[in-house]
PDB file of C-alpha atoms in Angstrom:
ATOM      1  CA  ASP A 201      60.524 -25.934 -47.386  1.00  0.00           C
ATOM      2  CA  GLY A 202      63.530 -23.797 -46.550  1.00  0.00           C
ATOM      3  CA  ASP A 203      62.933 -24.199 -42.781  1.00  0.00           C
ATOM      4  CA  GLY A 204      64.143 -27.784 -42.868  1.00  0.00           C
ATOM      5  CA  ASP A 205      60.964 -29.230 -41.348  1.00  0.00           C
ATOM      6  CA  GLY A 206      60.029 -31.217 -44.460  1.00  0.00           C
ATOM      7  CA  ASP A 207      58.772 -30.632 -47.972  1.00  0.00           C
ATOM      8  CA  GLU A 208      55.050 -31.208 -48.514  1.00  0.00           C
ATOM      9  CA  ASP A 209      53.197 -32.145 -51.674  1.00  0.00           C
ATOM     10  CA  GLU A 210      49.507 -31.235 -51.620  1.00  0.00           C
ATOM     11  CA  ASP A 211      46.610 -32.575 -53.672  1.00  0.00           C
ATOM     12  CA  GLU A 212      42.860 -32.934 -53.347  1.00  0.00           C
ATOM     13  CA  ASP A 213      40.865 -36.127 -52.836  1.00  0.00           C
ATOM     14  CA  GLU A 214      37.461 -36.854 -54.382  1.00  0.00           C
ATOM     15  CA  THR A 215      35.710 -34.802 -51.691  1.00  0.00           C
ATOM     16  CA  GLY A 216      37.831 -31.731 -52.436  1.00  0.00           C
ATOM     17  CA  ASN A 217      39.815 -31.982 -49.189  1.00  0.00           C
ATOM     18  CA  ASN A 218      43.516 -31.155 -49.272  1.00  0.00           C
ATOM     19  CA  ASN A 219      45.866 -34.016 -48.480  1.00  0.00           C
ATOM     20  CA  SER A 220      49.479 -33.340 -47.541  1.00  0.00           C
ATOM     21  CA  HIS A 221      52.251 -35.850 -48.197  1.00  0.00           C
ATOM     22  CA  ILE A 222      55.627 -35.448 -46.508  1.00  0.00           C
ATOM     23  CA  LEU A 223      58.344 -35.918 -49.109  1.00  0.00           C
ATOM     24  CA  PHE A 224      61.303 -35.200 -46.829  1.00  0.00           C
ATOM     25  CA  ASP A 225      60.743 -35.643 -43.102  1.00  0.00           C
ATOM     26  CA  LEU A 226      63.612 -33.908 -41.353  1.00  0.00           C
ATOM     27  CA  ASN A 227      62.303 -34.065 -37.812  1.00  0.00           C
ATOM     28  CA  GLU A 228      64.528 -36.975 -36.843  1.00  0.00           C
ATOM     29  CA  ALA A 229      67.306 -35.765 -34.553  1.00  0.00           C
ATOM     30  CA  GLU A 230      70.091 -37.360 -36.602  1.00  0.00           C
ATOM     31  CA  TYR A 231      68.897 -35.452 -39.690  1.00  0.00           C
ATOM     32  CA  LYS A 232      68.957 -32.008 -38.128  1.00  0.00           C
ATOM     33  CA  ASP A 233      72.533 -31.225 -39.209  1.00  0.00           C
ATOM     34  CA  ARG A 234      71.924 -32.323 -42.794  1.00  0.00           C
ATOM     35  CA  LYS A 235      70.445 -30.380 -45.675  1.00  0.00           C
ATOM     36  CA  PRO A 236      67.319 -31.857 -47.332  1.00  0.00           C
ATOM     37  CA  TYR A 237      69.344 -32.666 -50.457  1.00  0.00           C
ATOM     38  CA  GLU A 238      72.203 -34.341 -48.574  1.00  0.00           C
ATOM     39  CA  GLU A 239      72.486 -38.002 -47.675  1.00  0.00           C
ATOM     40  CA  PRO A 240      70.889 -39.723 -45.826  1.00  0.00           C
ATOM     41  CA  ASN A 241      67.887 -37.443 -46.435  1.00  0.00           C
ATOM     42  CA  LEU A 242      68.237 -37.936 -50.192  1.00  0.00           C
ATOM     43  CA  TYR A 243      69.890 -40.743 -52.157  1.00  0.00           C
ATOM     44  CA  TYR A 244      70.093 -40.058 -55.895  1.00  0.00           C
ATOM     45  CA  ARG A 245      70.745 -43.128 -58.052  1.00  0.00           C
ATOM     46  CA  ALA A 246      70.701 -43.063 -61.854  1.00  0.00           C
ATOM     47  CA  ASP A 247      71.978 -45.099 -64.739  1.00  0.00           C
ATOM     48  CA  ASP A 248      74.899 -43.578 -66.597  1.00  0.00           C
ATOM     49  CA  ASP A 249      72.936 -42.323 -69.604  1.00  0.00           C
ATOM     50  CA  GLN A 250      73.141 -38.589 -70.242  1.00  0.00           C
ATOM     51  CA  ARG A 251      69.391 -38.308 -70.894  1.00  0.00           C
ATOM     52  CA  THR A 252      68.562 -39.972 -67.574  1.00  0.00           C
ATOM     53  CA  ILE A 253      71.001 -37.877 -65.570  1.00  0.00           C
ATOM     54  CA  MET A 254      69.655 -34.697 -67.190  1.00  0.00           C
ATOM     55  CA  SER A 255      66.096 -35.691 -66.280  1.00  0.00           C
ATOM     56  CA  GLY A 256      67.210 -36.196 -62.692  1.00  0.00           C
ATOM     57  CA  GLN A 257      68.921 -32.812 -62.672  1.00  0.00           C
ATOM     58  CA  ALA A 258      65.719 -31.140 -63.851  1.00  0.00           C
ATOM     59  CA  LEU A 259      63.671 -32.884 -61.158  1.00  0.00           C
ATOM     60  CA  LEU A 260      66.126 -32.029 -58.374  1.00  0.00           C
ATOM     61  CA  ARG A 261      66.380 -28.430 -59.556  1.00  0.00           C
ATOM     62  CA  GLY A 262      62.609 -28.179 -59.281  1.00  0.00           C
ATOM     63  CA  LEU A 263      62.639 -29.663 -55.767  1.00  0.00           C
ATOM     64  CA  PHE A 264      65.693 -27.955 -54.296  1.00  0.00           C
ATOM     65  CA  GLY A 265      66.752 -25.174 -56.684  1.00  0.00           C
ATOM     66  CA  ASP A 266      65.689 -22.230 -54.494  1.00  0.00           C
ATOM     67  CA  LEU A 267      67.097 -23.825 -51.356  1.00  0.00           C
ATOM     68  CA  ILE A 268      70.444 -24.626 -52.993  1.00  0.00           C
ATOM     69  CA  GLN A 269      70.691 -21.057 -54.289  1.00  0.00           C
ATOM     70  CA  GLN A 270      70.000 -19.760 -50.787  1.00  0.00           C
ATOM     71  CA  HIS A 271      72.664 -22.008 -49.273  1.00  0.00           C
ATOM     72  CA  SER A 272      75.117 -21.085 -52.029  1.00  0.00           C
ATOM     73  CA  GLU A 273      74.700 -17.391 -51.199  1.00  0.00           C
ATOM     74  CA  GLU A 274      75.175 -18.133 -47.489  1.00  0.00           C
ATOM     75  CA  LEU A 275      78.346 -20.161 -48.101  1.00  0.00           C
ATOM     76  CA  GLY A 276      79.824 -17.643 -50.510  1.00  0.00           C
ATOM     77  CA  THR A 277      82.949 -18.904 -52.248  1.00  0.00           C
ATOM     78  CA  LEU A 278      83.764 -21.517 -49.595  1.00  0.00           C
ATOM     79  CA  VAL A 279      81.940 -24.448 -51.171  1.00  0.00           C
ATOM     80  CA  ASP A 280      79.029 -25.050 -53.525  1.00  0.00           C
ATOM     81  CA  PRO A 281      76.086 -27.126 -52.284  1.00  0.00           C
ATOM     82  CA  THR A 282      76.296 -30.501 -53.974  1.00  0.00           C
ATOM     83  CA  ILE A 283      73.896 -33.351 -54.699  1.00  0.00           C
ATOM     84  CA  ILE A 284      75.803 -36.589 -55.209  1.00  0.00           C
ATOM     85  CA  VAL A 285      74.676 -38.860 -58.039  1.00  0.00           C
ATOM     86  CA  HIS A 286      75.399 -42.581 -57.718  1.00  0.00           C
ATOM     87  CA  THR A 287      75.895 -44.541 -60.946  1.00  0.00           C
ATOM     88  CA  ALA A 288      77.343 -47.901 -61.937  1.00  0.00           C
ATOM     89  CA  ASP A 289      79.339 -49.213 -64.873  1.00  0.00           C
ATOM     90  CA  ARG A 290      76.805 -49.315 -67.694  1.00  0.00           C
ATOM     91  CA  VAL A 291      77.724 -52.848 -68.748  1.00  0.00           C
ATOM     92  CA  ARG A 292      76.911 -54.203 -65.273  1.00  0.00           C
ATOM     93  CA  ASP A 293      74.153 -51.837 -64.161  1.00  0.00           C
ATOM     94  CA  ILE A 294      70.888 -53.407 -63.003  1.00  0.00           C
ATOM     95  CA  LEU A 295      68.641 -50.336 -63.268  1.00  0.00           C
ATOM     96  CA  SER A 296      67.840 -51.254 -66.864  1.00  0.00           C
ATOM     97  CA  PRO A 297      67.364 -54.718 -68.379  1.00  0.00           C
ATOM     98  CA  ASN A 298      70.877 -56.104 -68.725  1.00  0.00           C
ATOM     99  CA  LYS A 299      71.574 -59.193 -70.800  1.00  0.00           C
ATOM    100  CA  ALA A 300      75.103 -59.436 -69.403  1.00  0.00           C
ATOM    101  CA  VAL A 301      73.685 -59.821 -65.900  1.00  0.00           C
ATOM    102  CA  CYS A 302      70.723 -62.020 -66.935  1.00  0.00           C
ATOM    103  CA  PRO A 303      71.418 -64.004 -70.145  1.00  0.00           C
ATOM    104  CA  ARG A 304      67.815 -65.309 -70.273  1.00  0.00           C
ATOM    105  CA  LEU A 305      66.819 -61.792 -71.366  1.00  0.00           C
ATOM    106  CA  SER A 306      68.580 -62.437 -74.688  1.00  0.00           C
ATOM    107  CA  ASP A 307      66.258 -65.371 -75.387  1.00  0.00           C
ATOM    108  CA  LEU A 308      63.140 -63.329 -74.596  1.00  0.00           C
ATOM    109  CA  TYR A 309      64.400 -60.416 -76.690  1.00  0.00           C
ATOM    110  CA  GLU A 310      65.015 -62.687 -79.672  1.00  0.00           C
ATOM    111  CA  GLU A 311      61.591 -64.282 -79.253  1.00  0.00           C
ATOM    112  CA  ALA A 312      59.924 -60.859 -79.330  1.00  0.00           C
ATOM    113  CA  THR A 313      61.898 -59.455 -82.265  1.00  0.00           C
ATOM    114  CA  GLN A 314      61.257 -62.564 -84.357  1.00  0.00           C
ATOM    115  CA  SER A 315      57.518 -62.498 -83.743  1.00  0.00           C
ATOM    116  CA  GLN A 316      55.252 -61.968 -86.719  1.00  0.00           C
ATOM    117  CA  ASP A 317      53.854 -58.662 -85.413  1.00  0.00           C
ATOM    118  CA  TYR A 318      57.311 -57.215 -84.698  1.00  0.00           C
ATOM    119  CA  VAL A 319      58.639 -58.135 -88.146  1.00  0.00           C
ATOM    120  CA  HIS A 320      55.538 -56.693 -89.788  1.00  0.00           C
ATOM    121  CA  GLN A 321      55.722 -53.369 -87.907  1.00  0.00           C
ATOM    122  CA  TYR A 322      59.447 -52.724 -87.540  1.00  0.00           C
ATOM    123  CA  VAL A 323      61.228 -54.719 -90.264  1.00  0.00           C
ATOM    124  CA  ASN A 324      59.051 -55.084 -93.336  1.00  0.00           C
ATOM    125  CA  SER A 325      56.815 -52.014 -93.087  1.00  0.00           C
ATOM    126  CA  ASN A 326      57.254 -49.209 -95.611  1.00  0.00           C
ATOM    127  CA  GLU A 327      57.971 -46.733 -92.793  1.00  0.00           C
ATOM    128  CA  SER A 328      60.783 -48.900 -91.411  1.00  0.00           C
ATOM    129  CA  LYS A 329      62.363 -49.341 -94.838  1.00  0.00           C
ATOM    130  CA  LEU A 330      62.075 -45.619 -95.594  1.00  0.00           C
ATOM    131  CA  LEU A 331      63.663 -44.555 -92.302  1.00  0.00           C
ATOM    132  CA  ASN A 332      66.464 -47.127 -92.616  1.00  0.00           C
ATOM    133  CA  GLN A 333      67.230 -45.804 -96.085  1.00  0.00           C
ATOM    134  CA  PHE A 334      67.048 -42.213 -94.814  1.00  0.00           C
ATOM    135  CA  MET A 335      69.639 -42.930 -92.098  1.00  0.00           C
ATOM    136  CA  GLU A 336      71.944 -44.833 -94.462  1.00  0.00           C
ATOM    137  CA  GLU A 337      71.895 -42.223 -97.214  1.00  0.00           C
ATOM    138  CA  ASN A 338      72.131 -39.112 -95.058  1.00  0.00           C
ATOM    139  CA  PHE A 339      74.006 -40.163 -91.916  1.00  0.00           C
ATOM    140  CA  GLY A 340      76.136 -43.098 -92.992  1.00  0.00           C
ATOM    141  CA  GLY A 341      74.406 -45.862 -91.059  1.00  0.00           C
ATOM    142  CA  ASP A 342      71.580 -47.136 -88.893  1.00  0.00           C
ATOM    143  CA  PHE A 343      71.451 -45.329 -85.536  1.00  0.00           C
ATOM    144  CA  ARG A 344      67.903 -46.306 -84.579  1.00  0.00           C
ATOM    145  CA  ASP A 345      68.858 -47.621 -81.139  1.00  0.00           C
ATOM    146  CA  GLN A 346      70.527 -44.308 -80.238  1.00  0.00           C
ATOM    147  CA  ALA A 347      68.157 -41.941 -82.062  1.00  0.00           C
ATOM    148  CA  GLN A 348      65.928 -41.039 -79.110  1.00  0.00           C
ATOM    149  CA  ASP A 349      68.821 -40.321 -76.763  1.00  0.00           C
ATOM    150  CA  CYS A 350      70.718 -38.400 -79.426  1.00  0.00           C
ATOM    151  CA  LEU A 351      67.830 -36.271 -80.687  1.00  0.00           C
ATOM    152  CA  MET A 352      66.204 -35.505 -77.324  1.00  0.00           C
ATOM    153  CA  THR A 353      69.502 -34.688 -75.598  1.00  0.00           C
ATOM    154  CA  THR A 354      70.437 -32.356 -78.460  1.00  0.00           C
ATOM    155  CA  ILE A 355      67.143 -30.465 -78.580  1.00  0.00           C
ATOM    156  CA  CYS A 356      66.823 -30.219 -74.782  1.00  0.00           C
ATOM    157  CA  ASN A 357      70.281 -28.607 -74.628  1.00  0.00           C
ATOM    158  CA  ASP A 358      69.321 -26.116 -77.341  1.00  0.00           C
ATOM    159  CA  ARG A 359      72.069 -27.478 -79.566  1.00  0.00           C
ATOM    160  CA  GLU A 360      71.927 -27.390 -83.326  1.00  0.00           C
ATOM    161  CA  LEU A 361      70.335 -30.360 -85.060  1.00  0.00           C
ATOM    162  CA  PRO A 362      71.327 -31.556 -88.543  1.00  0.00           C
ATOM    163  CA  GLN A 363      69.231 -29.631 -91.039  1.00  0.00           C
ATOM    164  CA  LEU A 364      67.354 -32.735 -92.198  1.00  0.00           C
ATOM    165  CA  LEU A 365      66.254 -33.452 -88.625  1.00  0.00           C
ATOM    166  CA  ASP A 366      65.571 -29.880 -87.572  1.00  0.00           C
ATOM    167  CA  ASP A 367      61.844 -30.142 -88.269  1.00  0.00           C
ATOM    168  CA  TYR A 368      60.356 -30.782 -84.835  1.00  0.00           C
ATOM    169  CA  SER A 369      56.707 -29.607 -84.757  1.00  0.00           C
ATOM    170  CA  ARG A 370      57.140 -27.878 -88.107  1.00  0.00           C
ATOM    171  CA  GLY A 371      55.123 -30.234 -90.256  1.00  0.00           C
ATOM    172  CA  GLY A 372      56.482 -31.528 -93.514  1.00  0.00           C
ATOM    173  CA  ASP A 373      58.351 -34.849 -93.394  1.00  0.00           C
ATOM    174  CA  ASP A 374      58.817 -34.540 -89.603  1.00  0.00           C
ATOM    175  CA  TYR A 375      61.819 -36.856 -89.530  1.00  0.00           C
ATOM    176  CA  PHE A 376      62.618 -35.800 -85.963  1.00  0.00           C
ATOM    177  CA  GLU A 377      59.426 -37.248 -84.497  1.00  0.00           C
ATOM    178  CA  ARG A 378      59.352 -40.240 -86.832  1.00  0.00           C
ATOM    179  CA  LEU A 379      62.910 -41.262 -85.949  1.00  0.00           C
ATOM    180  CA  THR A 380      62.263 -40.723 -82.255  1.00  0.00           C
ATOM    181  CA  LYS A 381      59.258 -43.057 -82.387  1.00  0.00           C
ATOM    182  CA  TYR A 382      61.180 -45.525 -84.530  1.00  0.00           C
ATOM    183  CA  SER A 383      63.828 -45.570 -81.820  1.00  0.00           C
ATOM    184  CA  PHE A 384      61.639 -46.398 -78.810  1.00  0.00           C
ATOM    185  CA  GLN A 385      58.560 -48.160 -80.201  1.00  0.00           C
ATOM    186  CA  PRO A 386      60.346 -51.402 -81.192  1.00  0.00           C
ATOM    187  CA  TYR A 387      61.849 -51.574 -77.706  1.00  0.00           C
ATOM    188  CA  THR A 388      58.543 -50.983 -75.951  1.00  0.00           C
ATOM    189  CA  TYR A 389      57.102 -53.760 -78.115  1.00  0.00           C
ATOM    190  CA  VAL A 390      59.708 -56.112 -76.635  1.00  0.00           C
ATOM    191  CA  LEU A 391      58.801 -54.936 -73.126  1.00  0.00           C
ATOM    192  CA  ARG A 392      55.104 -55.740 -73.699  1.00  0.00           C
ATOM    193  CA  HIS A 393      55.468 -58.957 -75.697  1.00  0.00           C
ATOM    194  CA  ASN A 394      54.129 -62.237 -74.275  1.00  0.00           C
ATOM    195  CA  ASP A 395      52.461 -60.661 -71.241  1.00  0.00           C
ATOM    196  CA  ALA A 396      55.568 -58.520 -70.577  1.00  0.00           C
ATOM    197  CA  ALA A 397      57.788 -61.561 -69.922  1.00  0.00           C
ATOM    198  CA  TYR A 398      60.969 -59.584 -70.708  1.00  0.00           C
ATOM    199  CA  SER A 399      59.982 -56.720 -68.402  1.00  0.00           C
ATOM    200  CA  LYS A 400      58.998 -59.003 -65.539  1.00  0.00           C
ATOM    201  CA  LEU A 401      62.280 -60.904 -65.648  1.00  0.00           C
ATOM    202  CA  ALA A 402      64.278 -57.673 -65.887  1.00  0.00           C
ATOM    203  CA  LEU A 403      62.559 -56.419 -62.723  1.00  0.00           C
ATOM    204  CA  GLY A 404      63.654 -59.559 -60.900  1.00  0.00           C
TER     205      GLY A 404
END
């Protein structure tokens, strides 16, 4: 809402009635001199991964893009409207499970990755062996842990993919999708293993 009275999100309940939810209530007196995308109205915190920050940028552009453009035109060349992003050193960040902060996570991770189901699906399966060989022979090493971030960040920025991986939604071997799944599925297995013990501890 460009009037500064609050942004509303509308949906319908089971009876078909519209329900409005105030996302940004700017009626408080101390907020009147602040833009909806300025602190303390908005606090933007992200981990320091490019994919995560880009996702946040897309969300904020959808929420405030028109308003920021309007304010930019009003301000001219004096200053650009800015949304501050707060991050932390990746090695000590607590937004994601961090074994350096909580060493017990290492034990739970090892327990999950040594389980019979994990080894069957992500170590000894034909698909795992094929993809490991594919990475070694064509890209010089195993980059499974970084594959999702690397591939999705590249394609979302309209950058050129290596020819062997430039097969998204084109059928054939579909190495793009297979490597993407091979990157995140083993990790989500760890998150779910043993009644999500790893996830629960990581959440504190």
